[in-house]
Amino acid sequence: MFEYDHRVLKAIEQVYGDSRSFLEAISMPSRRLYIRVNTLRITPEDLLDRLRSRGLEVYRDEELAEALYFPVKGPNKVDSEKPRVVVDKRAAESVYMGANLYAPGVIDCDESITPGTEVTIVSPRGFVVGEGVAEMSCWDMKRRRKGLAVRVTRSVFEAPRLRELPEYREGLFYPQSLPAMYVTRVLDPKPGEVVVDMCAAPGGKTGHIVELSQGRAYVLAFDHSRSKILELYENMRRLGHTYAVEIWRADSRYLHIDYPWIRADKVLVDPPCSALGVRPKIEDSKTWRDIEASAQYQIQFLRTAIRIAKIGGVIVYSTCTITIEENEMVIERIVEEEKCVEVVDTGIRRSSRGVYGVFRDLYTRFHPTLHDVTGYFIAKLVKVCES
Ligand code: SAH
């Protein structure tokens, strides 16, 4: 199911000793599905009560006040013998977790399927993710391209369908992994500060920045992708945060040139990465070339982040991947290149330290194998002089 070339596997082994335990961990979801409470709209206690009154099993996180979680059930055995609906990777991963199947996710289906047919849902490579009852014919699934295609009755894992809850539509919470919440906690945005989110869309961390600064920071959110900016805008609108964020479409590697007036107290760099830590994954392919290209790209955001930060300004770098090349090595290169920046402790205790290099005690790593979470890397830098 995982097509990783031997150098990618080597990179995994460098961190985990062998790649098996890691690949096993990422092919399954965490046992907890987390959401972040929109604390500008509701208290965690009140949201907990509302969700429990719907009959949902939900708990408060032990450490982060704004984090709630739902236990994930499974794995369940799923019938693989029924007429098949083949879905794309994204839809397969949702159905795997208990979501219904919508027509845009369908790639192919058994022509015999009509409304009411019991079906098996499989990933592009034939991995069984769930079963359910067709709501439309195969012909409609392929031609109509919208609407509910299969009502899922059984899936490998089960978690609440968060996006179907009224509390979601009312913007009372945002689905987000626990390590992602720690990233913004490390950034620690405060009222009155200028905060730049360089790779913002779809806005998971941007929303958290607004909440932690009580809507009183000057937040500049940049992203390069037009379609993802629309998602970012929609998320800020739903959460009620649009008044507190300026959204710009830009290639943020050049912010120091295109927005030379920016002097930031805080800069968040959450760039594209190989996403090896994201789970659950049903199938994935990556080559060493992808990792190298990511690392080359990531350092460019950091160079700019340092330029737009004030002296004393904080830069937080995070990725949802585990390779040393995209994490510790990116930071070590930037620190070597730029004399005016220092690595400082992230202050997170609920995680492991970095695995490589002279600054190893200051980085944070969340491991899918140890902490039952998405794999994450977090580093905190301070700009100490003008270069
Ligand atoms: N911080 C986001 C996730 C960011 S994913 C969250 O917490 O929800 C990385 C983002 O970087 C993507 O949205 C991608 O569109 C954006 N990106 C990629 N290249 C970019 C560039 N050159 N300039 C600005 N944004 C870029």
Coordinates of C-alpha atoms and ligand atoms in Angstrom, one line a residue:
M1 CA 0.0 0.0 0.0
F2 CA 3.0 2.3 0.6
E3 CA 5.1 3.0 -2.4
Y4 CA 8.1 4.7 -0.8
D5 CA 11.5 4.3 -2.6
H6 CA 14.4 2.8 -0.6
R7 CA 15.8 6.2 0.4
V8 CA 12.5 7.3 1.8
L9 CA 12.3 4.1 3.8
K10 CA 15.9 4.7 4.9
A11 CA 14.8 8.2 6.1
I12 CA 12.0 6.6 8.1
E13 CA 14.5 4.1 9.6
Q14 CA 16.8 6.8 10.6
V15 CA 14.2 8.1 13.0
Y16 CA 12.3 4.9 13.9
G17 CA 15.0 2.2 13.7
D18 CA 12.8 0.1 11.3
S19 CA 10.1 1.4 9.0
R20 CA 7.5 -1.3 9.9
S21 CA 6.3 0.0 13.2
F22 CA 6.0 3.5 11.7
L23 CA 4.1 2.3 8.6
E24 CA 1.8 0.3 10.8
A25 CA 1.1 3.3 13.0
I26 CA 0.3 5.7 10.1
S27 CA -2.0 3.2 8.4
M28 CA -4.3 3.5 11.4
P29 CA -6.0 6.5 12.9
S30 CA -5.1 7.9 16.3
R31 CA -7.4 6.5 19.0
R32 CA -8.6 10.0 19.7
L33 CA -10.2 12.4 17.1
Y34 CA -9.5 15.9 18.3
I35 CA -11.4 19.2 17.8
R36 CA -10.4 22.7 18.9
V37 CA -13.0 24.7 20.7
N38 CA -13.6 28.2 19.2
T39 CA -13.1 29.8 22.6
L40 CA -14.3 33.2 21.2
R41 CA -17.8 31.7 20.8
I42 CA -18.2 29.0 23.5
T43 CA -16.4 27.7 26.6
P44 CA -15.0 24.1 26.4
E45 CA -17.5 23.1 29.2
D46 CA -20.5 24.3 27.3
L47 CA -19.4 22.7 24.0
L48 CA -18.8 19.5 25.9
D49 CA -22.3 19.6 27.3
R50 CA -23.9 20.3 23.9
L51 CA -22.0 17.5 22.2
R52 CA -22.8 15.1 25.1
S53 CA -26.5 16.0 24.9
R54 CA -26.4 14.7 21.4
G55 CA -25.3 11.3 22.8
L56 CA -21.7 11.7 21.6
E57 CA -18.9 10.3 23.7
V58 CA -16.5 13.3 24.1
Y59 CA -13.8 14.3 26.6
R60 CA -11.6 17.1 27.5
D61 CA -7.9 16.8 26.8
E62 CA -5.7 16.4 29.9
E63 CA -3.5 19.4 29.1
L64 CA -4.9 21.7 26.4
A65 CA -8.0 23.5 27.6
E66 CA -9.3 24.2 24.1
A67 CA -8.9 20.6 23.0
L68 CA -11.7 18.0 23.1
Y69 CA -11.6 14.5 21.7
F70 CA -13.8 11.6 20.6
P71 CA -12.6 8.0 21.1
V72 CA -12.2 6.3 17.7
K73 CA -13.8 2.8 17.5
G74 CA -12.5 -0.1 15.4
P75 CA -11.0 -1.8 13.5
N76 CA -14.2 -3.5 12.3
K77 CA -14.5 -6.3 9.8
V78 CA -16.1 -5.1 6.6
D79 CA -17.8 -7.3 3.9
S80 CA -15.6 -7.3 0.8
E81 CA -17.8 -9.4 -1.4
K82 CA -20.5 -7.0 -2.4
P83 CA -20.6 -5.0 -5.7
R84 CA -17.8 -2.5 -5.6
V85 CA -17.5 1.2 -5.7
V86 CA -14.0 2.4 -6.2
V87 CA -13.2 5.8 -4.7
D88 CA -10.3 8.2 -4.8
K89 CA -7.7 8.3 -2.0
R90 CA -9.3 11.2 -0.2
A91 CA -12.8 9.7 -0.2
A92 CA -11.3 6.3 0.8
E93 CA -9.7 7.9 3.9
S94 CA -12.9 9.6 4.9
V95 CA -15.0 6.5 4.5
Y96 CA -12.4 4.4 6.4
M97 CA -13.2 6.7 9.4
G98 CA -16.9 6.4 9.0
A99 CA -17.9 9.2 6.7
N100 CA -20.6 8.8 4.0
L101 CA -19.5 8.7 0.4
Y102 CA -20.4 11.6 -2.0
A103 CA -20.4 11.2 -5.7
P104 CA -17.3 13.4 -6.5
G105 CA -15.2 10.8 -4.7
V106 CA -16.3 7.9 -7.0
I107 CA -13.8 6.8 -9.6
D108 CA -15.6 3.6 -10.8
C109 CA -18.4 1.3 -9.9
D110 CA -20.1 -2.0 -10.7
E111 CA -22.7 -1.3 -13.4
S112 CA -25.2 -3.4 -11.6
I113 CA -25.5 -0.9 -8.8
T114 CA -28.9 0.8 -8.4
P115 CA -30.4 2.8 -5.5
G116 CA -30.7 0.4 -2.5
T117 CA -27.9 -2.0 -3.6
E118 CA -25.6 -3.0 -0.8
V119 CA -22.0 -2.2 -1.8
T120 CA -18.4 -2.5 -0.8
I121 CA -16.3 0.6 -1.0
V122 CA -12.6 0.3 -1.9
S123 CA -9.6 2.5 -2.5
P124 CA -8.0 2.9 -5.9
R125 CA -5.7 -0.1 -5.1
G126 CA -8.6 -2.2 -3.9
F127 CA -8.3 -1.8 -0.1
V128 CA -11.7 -2.3 1.5
V129 CA -12.7 0.8 3.6
G130 CA -16.4 0.4 4.2
E131 CA -19.8 -0.9 3.1
G132 CA -23.1 0.7 2.7
V133 CA -26.3 1.2 0.7
A134 CA -26.2 3.0 -2.6
E135 CA -28.3 6.1 -2.8
M136 CA -28.0 6.4 -6.6
S137 CA -27.2 4.1 -9.5
C138 CA -23.7 3.6 -10.7
W139 CA -24.5 5.5 -13.8
D140 CA -25.6 8.5 -11.7
M141 CA -22.5 8.3 -9.4
K142 CA -20.3 8.6 -12.4
R143 CA -22.3 11.2 -14.4
R144 CA -24.0 13.4 -11.7
R145 CA -20.8 14.2 -9.8
K146 CA -22.7 15.5 -6.8
G147 CA -24.9 14.3 -3.9
L148 CA -24.8 11.4 -1.5
A149 CA -23.7 8.3 -3.4
V150 CA -23.5 5.7 -0.6
R151 CA -24.9 5.8 2.9
V152 CA -22.1 4.1 4.8
T153 CA -23.4 1.5 7.3
R154 CA -20.1 0.0 8.4
S155 CA -16.5 1.2 8.1
V156 CA -13.1 0.0 9.3
F157 CA -13.0 2.7 11.9
E158 CA -15.8 4.8 13.4
A159 CA -15.7 8.4 14.5
P160 CA -18.4 11.1 14.7
R161 CA -19.2 12.8 11.4
L162 CA -18.0 16.2 12.7
R163 CA -18.8 18.3 9.6
E164 CA -22.5 17.2 9.8
L165 CA -22.9 18.6 13.3
P166 CA -24.8 21.9 13.8
E167 CA -22.0 22.9 16.2
Y168 CA -19.6 22.7 13.3
R169 CA -21.8 24.8 11.0
E170 CA -22.2 27.4 13.8
G171 CA -18.4 27.6 14.0
L172 CA -18.1 26.4 17.6
F173 CA -15.1 24.2 16.8
Y174 CA -12.5 23.3 14.2
P175 CA -11.4 19.7 13.6
Q176 CA -7.6 19.7 14.3
S177 CA -4.9 17.3 15.4
L178 CA -3.4 17.8 18.9
P179 CA 0.1 18.5 17.6
A180 CA -1.2 21.2 15.3
M181 CA -2.8 22.9 18.3
Y182 CA 0.6 22.8 20.1
V183 CA 2.2 24.7 17.2
T184 CA 0.1 27.8 17.8
R185 CA 0.5 27.4 21.5
V186 CA 4.3 27.6 20.9
L187 CA 3.8 30.7 18.7
D188 CA 1.8 32.2 21.6
P189 CA 0.2 35.1 19.8
K190 CA -0.9 38.0 22.0
P191 CA -3.3 40.9 21.7
G192 CA -1.7 43.9 19.9
E193 CA 1.0 41.8 18.1
V194 CA 1.6 41.6 14.4
V195 CA 1.3 37.9 13.5
V196 CA 2.1 36.6 10.0
D197 CA 0.9 33.1 8.9
M198 CA 3.0 32.5 5.8
C199 CA 1.3 29.2 4.6
A200 CA -2.1 29.7 6.1
A201 CA -4.7 27.8 4.1
P202 CA -7.1 26.2 5.0
G203 CA -6.6 28.1 8.2
G204 CA -6.5 25.6 11.0
K205 CA -3.7 27.4 12.7
T206 CA -4.9 30.9 11.6
G207 CA -8.1 30.4 13.5
H208 CA -6.2 29.3 16.6
I209 CA -4.0 32.4 16.3
V210 CA -7.2 34.6 16.4
E211 CA -8.6 32.7 19.4
L212 CA -5.4 32.7 21.5
S213 CA -5.0 36.5 20.9
Q214 CA -8.7 37.1 21.6
G215 CA -9.2 38.5 18.2
R216 CA -7.0 41.5 19.1
A217 CA -3.8 40.7 17.2
Y218 CA -3.1 42.0 13.7
V219 CA -3.1 38.7 11.8
L220 CA -1.9 38.6 8.2
A221 CA -2.6 35.3 6.5
F222 CA -0.9 34.4 3.2
D223 CA -1.3 31.5 0.8
H224 CA -0.4 30.9 -2.8
S225 CA -3.3 28.7 -3.9
R226 CA -6.5 30.4 -5.1
S227 CA -8.7 27.5 -4.2
K228 CA -7.2 27.0 -0.8
I229 CA -7.6 30.7 -0.1
L230 CA -11.4 30.3 -0.6
E231 CA -11.3 27.4 1.9
L232 CA -9.4 29.7 4.3
Y233 CA -11.9 32.5 3.9
E234 CA -14.8 30.1 4.4
N235 CA -13.3 28.7 7.6
M236 CA -12.7 32.1 9.0
R237 CA -16.2 33.1 8.1
R238 CA -17.7 30.1 9.8
L239 CA -15.6 30.6 12.9
G240 CA -16.6 34.3 13.0
H241 CA -12.9 35.4 12.6
T242 CA -12.9 37.5 9.4
Y243 CA -12.8 40.8 11.3
A244 CA -9.5 39.7 12.9
V245 CA -7.6 38.4 9.8
E246 CA -6.3 40.0 6.6
I247 CA -6.1 37.3 3.9
W248 CA -3.8 37.8 1.0
R249 CA -2.9 35.7 -2.0
A250 CA 0.9 35.7 -2.4
D251 CA 4.0 33.7 -2.9
S252 CA 5.2 34.2 0.6
R253 CA 8.8 33.3 -0.2
Y254 CA 8.9 37.0 -1.4
L255 CA 6.9 38.8 1.3
H256 CA 10.0 40.9 2.2
I257 CA 9.9 42.2 -1.3
D258 CA 6.2 42.5 -2.0
Y259 CA 5.2 43.7 1.5
P260 CA 8.3 45.5 2.7
W261 CA 6.4 47.2 5.5
I262 CA 5.8 44.1 7.5
R263 CA 7.5 44.0 10.9
A264 CA 6.2 40.9 12.7
D265 CA 6.3 40.0 16.3
K266 CA 5.4 36.4 15.4
V267 CA 5.8 34.4 12.2
L268 CA 4.4 31.0 11.6
V269 CA 6.0 28.9 8.8
D270 CA 3.9 25.8 8.2
P271 CA 5.0 24.9 4.7
P272 CA 4.1 22.1 2.3
C273 CA 5.9 18.9 3.3
S274 CA 5.9 15.2 2.4
A275 CA 3.2 14.7 5.1
L276 CA 4.5 11.3 6.1
G277 CA 3.1 11.9 9.6
V278 CA -0.5 12.3 8.5
R279 CA -2.8 9.4 9.4
P280 CA -4.7 7.3 8.7
K281 CA -3.2 6.6 5.3
I282 CA -4.5 3.9 3.1
E283 CA -2.0 4.3 0.3
D284 CA 0.7 6.7 -0.5
S285 CA 3.7 7.1 -2.8
K286 CA 6.8 9.2 -2.3
T287 CA 10.2 9.3 -3.7
W288 CA 13.4 10.7 -2.3
R289 CA 13.2 13.4 -4.9
D290 CA 10.0 14.6 -3.3
I291 CA 11.7 14.9 0.1
E292 CA 14.6 16.8 -1.3
A293 CA 12.4 19.2 -3.2
S294 CA 10.3 19.9 -0.1
A295 CA 13.4 20.7 2.0
Q296 CA 14.7 23.1 -0.7
Y297 CA 11.3 24.8 -0.7
Q298 CA 10.9 24.9 3.1
I299 CA 14.1 26.8 3.7
Q300 CA 13.0 29.6 1.4
F301 CA 10.0 30.4 3.6
L302 CA 12.3 30.5 6.7
R303 CA 14.7 33.0 5.0
T304 CA 11.8 35.4 4.4
A305 CA 10.3 34.8 7.9
I306 CA 13.6 36.0 9.4
R307 CA 13.6 39.1 7.2
I308 CA 10.1 40.1 8.1
A309 CA 10.4 39.5 11.9
K310 CA 11.3 42.3 14.3
I311 CA 14.3 42.0 16.5
G312 CA 13.1 39.8 19.4
G313 CA 10.4 38.4 17.1
V314 CA 9.6 34.7 17.3
I315 CA 9.5 32.3 14.3
V316 CA 7.8 28.9 14.6
Y317 CA 8.4 26.3 12.0
S318 CA 6.3 23.2 11.8
T319 CA 5.7 20.2 9.6
C320 CA 3.5 17.1 9.7
T321 CA 6.3 14.9 8.5
I322 CA 9.1 13.0 10.1
T323 CA 12.1 13.1 7.8
I324 CA 15.2 14.7 9.4
E325 CA 15.9 16.4 6.0
E326 CA 12.6 18.4 6.2
N327 CA 12.9 19.1 9.9
E328 CA 16.1 19.3 12.0
M329 CA 18.3 19.7 8.9
V330 CA 16.2 22.6 7.6
I331 CA 16.6 24.4 10.9
E332 CA 20.2 23.7 11.2
R333 CA 20.9 25.0 7.8
I334 CA 19.0 28.2 8.4
V335 CA 20.8 28.8 11.7
E336 CA 24.1 28.3 10.0
E337 CA 23.2 30.6 7.2
E338 CA 21.6 33.4 9.3
K339 CA 23.8 34.7 12.1
C340 CA 20.9 36.6 13.7
V341 CA 18.7 33.7 14.7
E342 CA 18.7 31.3 17.6
V343 CA 16.8 28.2 18.4
V344 CA 15.0 28.2 21.7
D345 CA 13.0 25.5 23.6
T346 CA 9.4 25.0 22.4
G347 CA 8.5 24.3 26.1
I348 CA 6.3 21.3 25.2
R349 CA 6.6 18.4 27.6
R350 CA 4.2 16.0 26.1
S351 CA 6.4 14.9 23.3
S352 CA 9.9 13.8 22.4
R353 CA 13.0 15.9 21.6
G354 CA 14.4 16.1 18.2
V355 CA 16.5 13.2 16.9
Y356 CA 19.5 14.8 15.3
G357 CA 22.0 17.5 15.6
V358 CA 23.6 19.9 18.1
F359 CA 20.3 21.6 18.9
R360 CA 18.6 18.3 19.6
D361 CA 17.3 19.2 23.0
L362 CA 15.3 22.1 21.8
Y363 CA 13.1 20.7 19.0
T364 CA 9.8 18.9 19.5
R365 CA 8.7 15.8 17.8
F366 CA 5.3 14.1 18.1
H367 CA 5.7 10.4 17.0
P368 CA 2.8 8.4 15.7
T369 CA 4.4 5.3 17.2
L370 CA 4.8 6.8 20.7
H371 CA 2.2 9.5 21.3
D372 CA -0.7 8.1 19.3
V373 CA -0.9 11.3 17.2
T374 CA -0.1 12.7 13.8
G375 CA 3.6 12.9 13.3
Y376 CA 4.8 16.5 13.8
F377 CA 7.9 18.6 14.1
I378 CA 8.0 21.9 15.8
A379 CA 10.9 24.4 16.2
K380 CA 11.0 27.8 17.7
L381 CA 13.4 30.5 16.7
V382 CA 14.1 34.0 17.9
K383 CA 15.6 36.8 15.8
V384 CA 18.3 38.4 17.9
C385 CA 19.8 41.0 15.7
E386 CA 19.4 42.7 12.3
S387 CA 21.6 40.9 9.7
Ligands
SAH1 N1 -1.2 26.2 8.1 C1 -2.3 25.4 7.4 C2 -1.8 24.3 6.6 C3 -0.8 24.7 5.5 S1 -0.4 23.5 4.3 C4 -3.3 25.0 8.5 O1 -2.9 24.8 9.7 O2 -4.4 24.7 8.2 C5 0.7 24.4 3.3 C6 0.1 25.5 2.6 O3 1.2 26.2 1.9 C7 -0.9 25.1 1.4 O4 -2.1 25.7 1.7 C8 -0.2 25.7 0.2 O5 -1.2 26.3 -0.7 C9 0.7 26.8 0.7 N2 1.8 27.2 -0.1 C10 2.6 26.4 -0.9 N3 3.5 27.2 -1.5 C11 3.3 28.5 -1.2 C12 3.9 29.7 -1.5 N4 5.0 29.8 -2.3 N5 3.5 30.8 -0.9 C13 2.4 30.8 0.0 N6 1.8 29.6 0.3 C14 2.2 28.5 -0.2

